[in-house]
PDB file of C-alpha atoms in Angstrom:
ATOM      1  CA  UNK A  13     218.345 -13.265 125.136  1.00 72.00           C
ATOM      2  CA  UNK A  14     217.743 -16.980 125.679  1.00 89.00           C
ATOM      3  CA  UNK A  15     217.844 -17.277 129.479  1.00 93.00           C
ATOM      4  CA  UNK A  16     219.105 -15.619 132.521  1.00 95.00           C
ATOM      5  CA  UNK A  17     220.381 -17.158 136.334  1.00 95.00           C
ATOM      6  CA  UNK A  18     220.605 -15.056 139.219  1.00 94.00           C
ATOM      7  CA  UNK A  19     222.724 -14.575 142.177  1.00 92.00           C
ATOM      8  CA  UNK A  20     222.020 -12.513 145.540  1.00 90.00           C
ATOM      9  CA  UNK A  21     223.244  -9.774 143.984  1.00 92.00           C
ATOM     10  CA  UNK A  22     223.961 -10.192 140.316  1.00 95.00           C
ATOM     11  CA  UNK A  23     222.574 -12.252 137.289  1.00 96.00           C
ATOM     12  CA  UNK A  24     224.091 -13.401 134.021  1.00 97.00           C
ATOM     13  CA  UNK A  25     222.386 -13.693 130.616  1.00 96.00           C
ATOM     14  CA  UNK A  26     222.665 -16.029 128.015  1.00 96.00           C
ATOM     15  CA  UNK A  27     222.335 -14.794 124.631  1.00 94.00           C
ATOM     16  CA  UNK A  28     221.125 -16.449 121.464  1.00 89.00           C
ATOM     17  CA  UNK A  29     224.898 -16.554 119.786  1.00 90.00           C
ATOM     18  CA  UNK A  30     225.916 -17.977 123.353  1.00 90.00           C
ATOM     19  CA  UNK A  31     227.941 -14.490 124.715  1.00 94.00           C
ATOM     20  CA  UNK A  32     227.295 -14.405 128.327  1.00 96.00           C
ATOM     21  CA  UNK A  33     226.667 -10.913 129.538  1.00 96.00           C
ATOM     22  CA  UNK A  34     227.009 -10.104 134.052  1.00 96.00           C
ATOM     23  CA  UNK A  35     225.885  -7.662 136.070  1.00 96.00           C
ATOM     24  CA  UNK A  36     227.299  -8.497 139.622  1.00 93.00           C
ATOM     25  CA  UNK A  37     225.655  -5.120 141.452  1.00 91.00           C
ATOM     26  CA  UNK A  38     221.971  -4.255 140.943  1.00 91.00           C
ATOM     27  CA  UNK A  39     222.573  -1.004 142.847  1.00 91.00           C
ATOM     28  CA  UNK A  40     225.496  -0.107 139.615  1.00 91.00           C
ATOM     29  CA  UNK A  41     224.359  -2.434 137.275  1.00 91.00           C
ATOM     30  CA  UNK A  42     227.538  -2.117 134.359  1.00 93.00           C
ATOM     31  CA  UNK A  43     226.808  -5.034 132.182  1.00 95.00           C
ATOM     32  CA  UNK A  44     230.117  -6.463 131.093  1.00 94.00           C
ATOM     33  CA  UNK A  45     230.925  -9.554 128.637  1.00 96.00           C
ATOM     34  CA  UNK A  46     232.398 -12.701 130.107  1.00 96.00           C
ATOM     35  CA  UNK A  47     235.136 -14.421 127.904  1.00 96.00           C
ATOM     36  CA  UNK A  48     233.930 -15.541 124.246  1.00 94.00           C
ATOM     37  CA  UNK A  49     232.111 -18.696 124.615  1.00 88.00           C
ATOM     38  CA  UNK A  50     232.107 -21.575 121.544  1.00 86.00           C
ATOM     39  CA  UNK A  51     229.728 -22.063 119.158  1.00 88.00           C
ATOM     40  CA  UNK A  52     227.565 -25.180 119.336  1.00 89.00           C
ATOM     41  CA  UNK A  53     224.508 -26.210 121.203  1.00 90.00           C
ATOM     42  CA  UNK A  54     224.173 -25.033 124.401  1.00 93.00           C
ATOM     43  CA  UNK A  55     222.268 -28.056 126.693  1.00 94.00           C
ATOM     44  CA  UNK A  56     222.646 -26.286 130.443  1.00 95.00           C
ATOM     45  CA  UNK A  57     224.469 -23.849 132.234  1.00 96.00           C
ATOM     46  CA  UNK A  58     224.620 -22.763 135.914  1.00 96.00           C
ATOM     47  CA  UNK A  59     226.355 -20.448 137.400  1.00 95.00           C
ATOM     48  CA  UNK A  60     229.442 -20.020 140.450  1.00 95.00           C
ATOM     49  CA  UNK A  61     228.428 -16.997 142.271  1.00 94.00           C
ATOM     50  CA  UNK A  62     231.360 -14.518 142.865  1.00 94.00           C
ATOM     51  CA  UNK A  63     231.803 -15.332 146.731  1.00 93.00           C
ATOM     52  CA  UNK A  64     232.152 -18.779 145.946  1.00 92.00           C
ATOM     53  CA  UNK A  65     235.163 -18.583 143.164  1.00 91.00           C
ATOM     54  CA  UNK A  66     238.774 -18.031 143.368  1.00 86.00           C
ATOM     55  CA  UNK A  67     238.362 -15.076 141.288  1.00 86.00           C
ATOM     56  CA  UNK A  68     235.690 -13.328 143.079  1.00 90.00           C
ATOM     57  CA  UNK A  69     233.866 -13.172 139.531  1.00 93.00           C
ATOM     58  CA  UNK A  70     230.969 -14.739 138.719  1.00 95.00           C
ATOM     59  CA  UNK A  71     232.140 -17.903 136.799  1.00 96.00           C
ATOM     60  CA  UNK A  72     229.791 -19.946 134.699  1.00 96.00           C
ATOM     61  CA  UNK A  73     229.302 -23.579 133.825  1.00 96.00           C
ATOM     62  CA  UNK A  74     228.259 -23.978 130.273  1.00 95.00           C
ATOM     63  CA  UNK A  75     227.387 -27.205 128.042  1.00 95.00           C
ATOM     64  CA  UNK A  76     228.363 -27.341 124.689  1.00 94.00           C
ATOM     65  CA  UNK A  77     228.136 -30.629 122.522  1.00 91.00           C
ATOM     66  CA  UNK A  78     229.949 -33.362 124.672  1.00 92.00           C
ATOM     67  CA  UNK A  79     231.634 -30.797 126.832  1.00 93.00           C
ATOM     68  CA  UNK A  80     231.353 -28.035 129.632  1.00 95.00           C
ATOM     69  CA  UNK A  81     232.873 -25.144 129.638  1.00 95.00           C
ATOM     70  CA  UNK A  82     233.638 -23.044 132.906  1.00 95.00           C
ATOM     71  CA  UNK A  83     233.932 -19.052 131.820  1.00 96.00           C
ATOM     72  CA  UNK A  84     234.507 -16.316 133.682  1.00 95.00           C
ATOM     73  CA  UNK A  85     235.747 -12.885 132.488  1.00 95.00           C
ATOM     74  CA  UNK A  86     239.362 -13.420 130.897  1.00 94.00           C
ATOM     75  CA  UNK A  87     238.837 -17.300 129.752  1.00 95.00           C
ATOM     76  CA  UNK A  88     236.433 -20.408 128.348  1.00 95.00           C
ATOM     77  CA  UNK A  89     238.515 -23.528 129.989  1.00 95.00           C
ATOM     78  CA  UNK A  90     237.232 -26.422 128.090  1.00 94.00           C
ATOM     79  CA  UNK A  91     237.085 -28.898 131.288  1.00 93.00           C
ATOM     80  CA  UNK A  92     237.204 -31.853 128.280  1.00 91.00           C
ATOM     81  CA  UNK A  93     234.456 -34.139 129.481  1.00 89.00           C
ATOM     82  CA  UNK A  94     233.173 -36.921 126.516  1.00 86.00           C
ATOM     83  CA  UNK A  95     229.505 -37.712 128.594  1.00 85.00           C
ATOM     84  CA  UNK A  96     227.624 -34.992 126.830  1.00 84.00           C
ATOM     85  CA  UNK A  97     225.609 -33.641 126.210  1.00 92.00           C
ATOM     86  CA  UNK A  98     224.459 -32.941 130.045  1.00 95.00           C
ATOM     87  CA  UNK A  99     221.276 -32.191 129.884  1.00 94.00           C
ATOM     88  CA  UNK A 100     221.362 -30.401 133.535  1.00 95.00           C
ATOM     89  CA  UNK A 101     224.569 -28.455 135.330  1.00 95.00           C
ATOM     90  CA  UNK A 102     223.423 -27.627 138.820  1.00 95.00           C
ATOM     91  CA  UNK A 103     225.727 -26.039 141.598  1.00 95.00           C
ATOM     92  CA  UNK A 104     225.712 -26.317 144.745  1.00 93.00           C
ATOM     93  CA  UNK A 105     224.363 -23.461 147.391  1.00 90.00           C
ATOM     94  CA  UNK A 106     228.169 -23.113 148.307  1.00 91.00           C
ATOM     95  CA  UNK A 107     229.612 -23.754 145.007  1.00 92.00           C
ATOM     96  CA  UNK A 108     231.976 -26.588 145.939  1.00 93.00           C
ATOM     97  CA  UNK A 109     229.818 -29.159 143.668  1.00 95.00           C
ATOM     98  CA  UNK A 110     228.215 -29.479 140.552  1.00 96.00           C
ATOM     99  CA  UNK A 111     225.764 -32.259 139.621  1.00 96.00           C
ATOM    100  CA  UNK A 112     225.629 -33.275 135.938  1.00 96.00           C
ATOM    101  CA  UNK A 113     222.713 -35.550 133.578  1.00 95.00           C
ATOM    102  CA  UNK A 114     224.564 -37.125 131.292  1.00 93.00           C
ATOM    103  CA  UNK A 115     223.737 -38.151 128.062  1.00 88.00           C
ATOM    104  CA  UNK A 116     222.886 -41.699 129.015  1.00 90.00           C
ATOM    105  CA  UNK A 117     220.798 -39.923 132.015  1.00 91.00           C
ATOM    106  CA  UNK A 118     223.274 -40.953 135.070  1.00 93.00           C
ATOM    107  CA  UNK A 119     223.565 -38.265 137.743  1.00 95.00           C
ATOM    108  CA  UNK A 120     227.354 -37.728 138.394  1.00 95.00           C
ATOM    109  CA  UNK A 121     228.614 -35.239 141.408  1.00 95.00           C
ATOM    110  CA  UNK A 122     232.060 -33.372 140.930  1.00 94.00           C
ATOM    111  CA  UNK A 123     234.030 -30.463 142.703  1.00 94.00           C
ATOM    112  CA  UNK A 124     233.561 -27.480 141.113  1.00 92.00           C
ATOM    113  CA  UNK A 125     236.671 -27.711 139.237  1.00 91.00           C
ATOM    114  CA  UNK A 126     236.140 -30.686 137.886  1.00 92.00           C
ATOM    115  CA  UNK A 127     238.835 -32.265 139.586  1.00 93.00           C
ATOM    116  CA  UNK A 128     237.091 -34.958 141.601  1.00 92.00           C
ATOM    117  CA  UNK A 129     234.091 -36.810 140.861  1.00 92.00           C
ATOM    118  CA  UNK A 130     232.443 -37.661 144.252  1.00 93.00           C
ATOM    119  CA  UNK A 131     229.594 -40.172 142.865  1.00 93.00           C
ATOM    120  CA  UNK A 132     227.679 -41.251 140.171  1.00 94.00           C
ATOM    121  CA  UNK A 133     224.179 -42.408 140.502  1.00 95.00           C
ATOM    122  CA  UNK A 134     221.738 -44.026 138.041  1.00 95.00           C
ATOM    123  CA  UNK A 135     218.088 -43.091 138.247  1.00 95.00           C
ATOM    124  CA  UNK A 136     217.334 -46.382 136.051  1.00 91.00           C
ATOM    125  CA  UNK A 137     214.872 -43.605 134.176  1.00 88.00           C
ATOM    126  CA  UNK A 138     215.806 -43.105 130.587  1.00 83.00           C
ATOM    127  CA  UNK A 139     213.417 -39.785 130.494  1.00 91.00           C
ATOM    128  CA  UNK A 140     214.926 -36.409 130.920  1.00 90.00           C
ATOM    129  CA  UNK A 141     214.560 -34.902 135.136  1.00 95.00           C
ATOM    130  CA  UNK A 142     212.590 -31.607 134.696  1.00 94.00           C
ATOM    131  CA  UNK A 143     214.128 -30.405 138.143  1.00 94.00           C
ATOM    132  CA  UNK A 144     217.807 -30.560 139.375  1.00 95.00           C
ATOM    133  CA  UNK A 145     218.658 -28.751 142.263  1.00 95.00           C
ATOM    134  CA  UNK A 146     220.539 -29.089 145.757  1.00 94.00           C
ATOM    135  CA  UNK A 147     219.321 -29.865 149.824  1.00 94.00           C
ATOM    136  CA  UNK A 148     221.876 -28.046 151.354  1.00 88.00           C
ATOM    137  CA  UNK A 149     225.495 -28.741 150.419  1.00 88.00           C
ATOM    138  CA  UNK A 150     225.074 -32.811 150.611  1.00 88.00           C
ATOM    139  CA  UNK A 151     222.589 -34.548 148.588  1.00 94.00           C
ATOM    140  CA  UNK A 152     221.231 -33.634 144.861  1.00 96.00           C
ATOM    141  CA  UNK A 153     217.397 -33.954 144.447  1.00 96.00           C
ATOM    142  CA  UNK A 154     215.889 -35.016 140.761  1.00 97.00           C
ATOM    143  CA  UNK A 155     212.254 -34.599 139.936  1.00 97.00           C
ATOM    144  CA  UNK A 156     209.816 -35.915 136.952  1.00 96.00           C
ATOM    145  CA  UNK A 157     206.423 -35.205 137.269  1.00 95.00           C
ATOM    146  CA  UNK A 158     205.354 -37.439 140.089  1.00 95.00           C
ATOM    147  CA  UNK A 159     208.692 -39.052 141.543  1.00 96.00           C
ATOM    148  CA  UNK A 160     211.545 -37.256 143.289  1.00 96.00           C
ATOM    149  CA  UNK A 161     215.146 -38.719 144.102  1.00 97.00           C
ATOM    150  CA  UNK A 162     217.251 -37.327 146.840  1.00 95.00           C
ATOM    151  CA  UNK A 163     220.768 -38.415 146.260  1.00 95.00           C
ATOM    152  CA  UNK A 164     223.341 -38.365 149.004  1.00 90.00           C
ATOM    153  CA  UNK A 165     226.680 -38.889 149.509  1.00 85.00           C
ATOM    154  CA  UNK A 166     228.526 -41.713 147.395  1.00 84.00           C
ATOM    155  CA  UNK A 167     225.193 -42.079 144.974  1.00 86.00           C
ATOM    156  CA  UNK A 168     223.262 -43.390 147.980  1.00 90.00           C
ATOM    157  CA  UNK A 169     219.255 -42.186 147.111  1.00 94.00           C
ATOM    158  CA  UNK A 170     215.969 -42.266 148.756  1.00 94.00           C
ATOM    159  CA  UNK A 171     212.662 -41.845 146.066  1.00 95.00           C
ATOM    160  CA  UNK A 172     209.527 -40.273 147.270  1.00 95.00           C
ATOM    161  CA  UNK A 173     206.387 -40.653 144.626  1.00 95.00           C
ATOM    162  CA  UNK A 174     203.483 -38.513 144.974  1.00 95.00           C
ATOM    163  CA  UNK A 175     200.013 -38.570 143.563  1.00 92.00           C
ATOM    164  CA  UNK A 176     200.395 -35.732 141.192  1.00 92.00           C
ATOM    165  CA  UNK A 177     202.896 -32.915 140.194  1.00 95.00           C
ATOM    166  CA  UNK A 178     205.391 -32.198 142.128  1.00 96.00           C
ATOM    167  CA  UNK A 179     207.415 -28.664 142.415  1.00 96.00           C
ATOM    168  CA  UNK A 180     211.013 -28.920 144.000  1.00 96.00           C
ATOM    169  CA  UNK A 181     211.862 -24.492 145.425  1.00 95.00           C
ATOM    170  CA  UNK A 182     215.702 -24.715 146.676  1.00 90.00           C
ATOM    171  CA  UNK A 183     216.863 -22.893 149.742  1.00 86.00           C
ATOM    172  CA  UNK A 184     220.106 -22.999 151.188  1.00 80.00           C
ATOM    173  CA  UNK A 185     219.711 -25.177 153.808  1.00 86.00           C
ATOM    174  CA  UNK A 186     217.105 -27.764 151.878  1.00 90.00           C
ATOM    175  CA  UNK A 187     214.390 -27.740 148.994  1.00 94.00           C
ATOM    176  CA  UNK A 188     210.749 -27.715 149.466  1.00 96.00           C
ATOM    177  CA  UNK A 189     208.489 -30.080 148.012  1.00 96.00           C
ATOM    178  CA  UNK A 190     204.887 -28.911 146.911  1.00 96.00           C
ATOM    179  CA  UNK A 191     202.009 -30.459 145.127  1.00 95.00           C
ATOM    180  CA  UNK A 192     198.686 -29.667 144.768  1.00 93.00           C
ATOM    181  CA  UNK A 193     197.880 -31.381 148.312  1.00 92.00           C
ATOM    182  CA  UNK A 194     201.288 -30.589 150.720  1.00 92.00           C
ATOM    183  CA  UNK A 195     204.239 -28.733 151.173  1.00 95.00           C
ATOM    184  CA  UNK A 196     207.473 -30.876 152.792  1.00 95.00           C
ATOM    185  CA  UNK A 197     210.484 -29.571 153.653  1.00 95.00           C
ATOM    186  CA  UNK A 198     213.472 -32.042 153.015  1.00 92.00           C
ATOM    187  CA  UNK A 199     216.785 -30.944 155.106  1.00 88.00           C
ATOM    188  CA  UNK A 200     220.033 -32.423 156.763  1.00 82.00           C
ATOM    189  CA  UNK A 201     219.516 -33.370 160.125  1.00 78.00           C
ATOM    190  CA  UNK A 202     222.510 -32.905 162.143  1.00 72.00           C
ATOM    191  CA  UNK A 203     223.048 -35.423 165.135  1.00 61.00           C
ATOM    192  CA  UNK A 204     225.099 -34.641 168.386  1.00 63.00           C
TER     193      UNK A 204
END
């Protein structure tokens, strides 16, 4: 096994010859094979929870080479992208959006079946995020070491810098931010 992502109440597993392996119930856990994936290097890979798809089966996002492919249990549907390899796949707590790192390290936002691409941002940083996650449903947060970007709605971003490592922790409604000195909470703020 190379790596595994969880859901409330499931997790899939990523094995070394890229087969893809779900257990949606830990109270019957029947682990079951999604759809043969393709060979080639696997960059990232996130994963559609099952109350977020069409199918009500966990689906998941994988990039290979220069594409990603979105499998589920029945199907690998090459969504024939040419920016890879994307170096992070990220979904959104609702599973509308995914963000992407493309190979030339721009952040792009699309729906969840890569029908619309919603914004594209460029971090002017040539060096690899080690964190991409969500704030809520709106905005995209990308960490280095020491410098977070919170990216909002058509590629708009704010940067925050701190004075030493800094750990993003997602939660539905916004991601906390903790170094060695504070813990902030960064959220939506809803007007009247």
């Amino acid at each position: 096994m190379r790596a595994c992502r969880f859901w409330t109440s499931g997790f899939v597993a990523l094995l070394s010859n890229n087969q893809l392996v779900a257990v949606s119930n830990y109270d019957e856990p029947r682990p079951r094979l999604l759809a043969p994936c393709p060979e080639g290097e696997v960059s990232s890979w996130s994963l559609i929870p099952p109350a977020y798809t069409l199918s009500r089966s966990v689906e998941v996002l994988l990039a290979v080479d220069k594409t990603v492919y979105l499998v589920d249990p029945t199907e690998a549907e090459d969504k024939v992208l040419q920016n890879g390899p994307f170096k992070h796949a990220s979904v959104s707590p609702t599973g509308r959006f995914v963000a992407l790192i493309t190979a030339e390290g721009k952040v792009w936002v699309v729906s969840s079946d890569f029908q619309s691409k919603y914004s594209e941002y460029d971090p002017e940083s040539r060096v690899t995020p080690r964190t991409v996650d969500w704030c809520g449903d709106d905005a995209v947060v990308i960490a280095w070491e020491d410098e977070v970007h919170l990216i909002g709605p058509n590629g708009v971003a704010a940067r925050y810098y701190y004075d030493g490592t800094v750990h993003v922790v997602p939660e539905f409604d916004g991601v906390r931010l903790i170094t060695n000195d504070t813990c902030e909470f960064l959220h939506k703020v809803v007007g009247k």
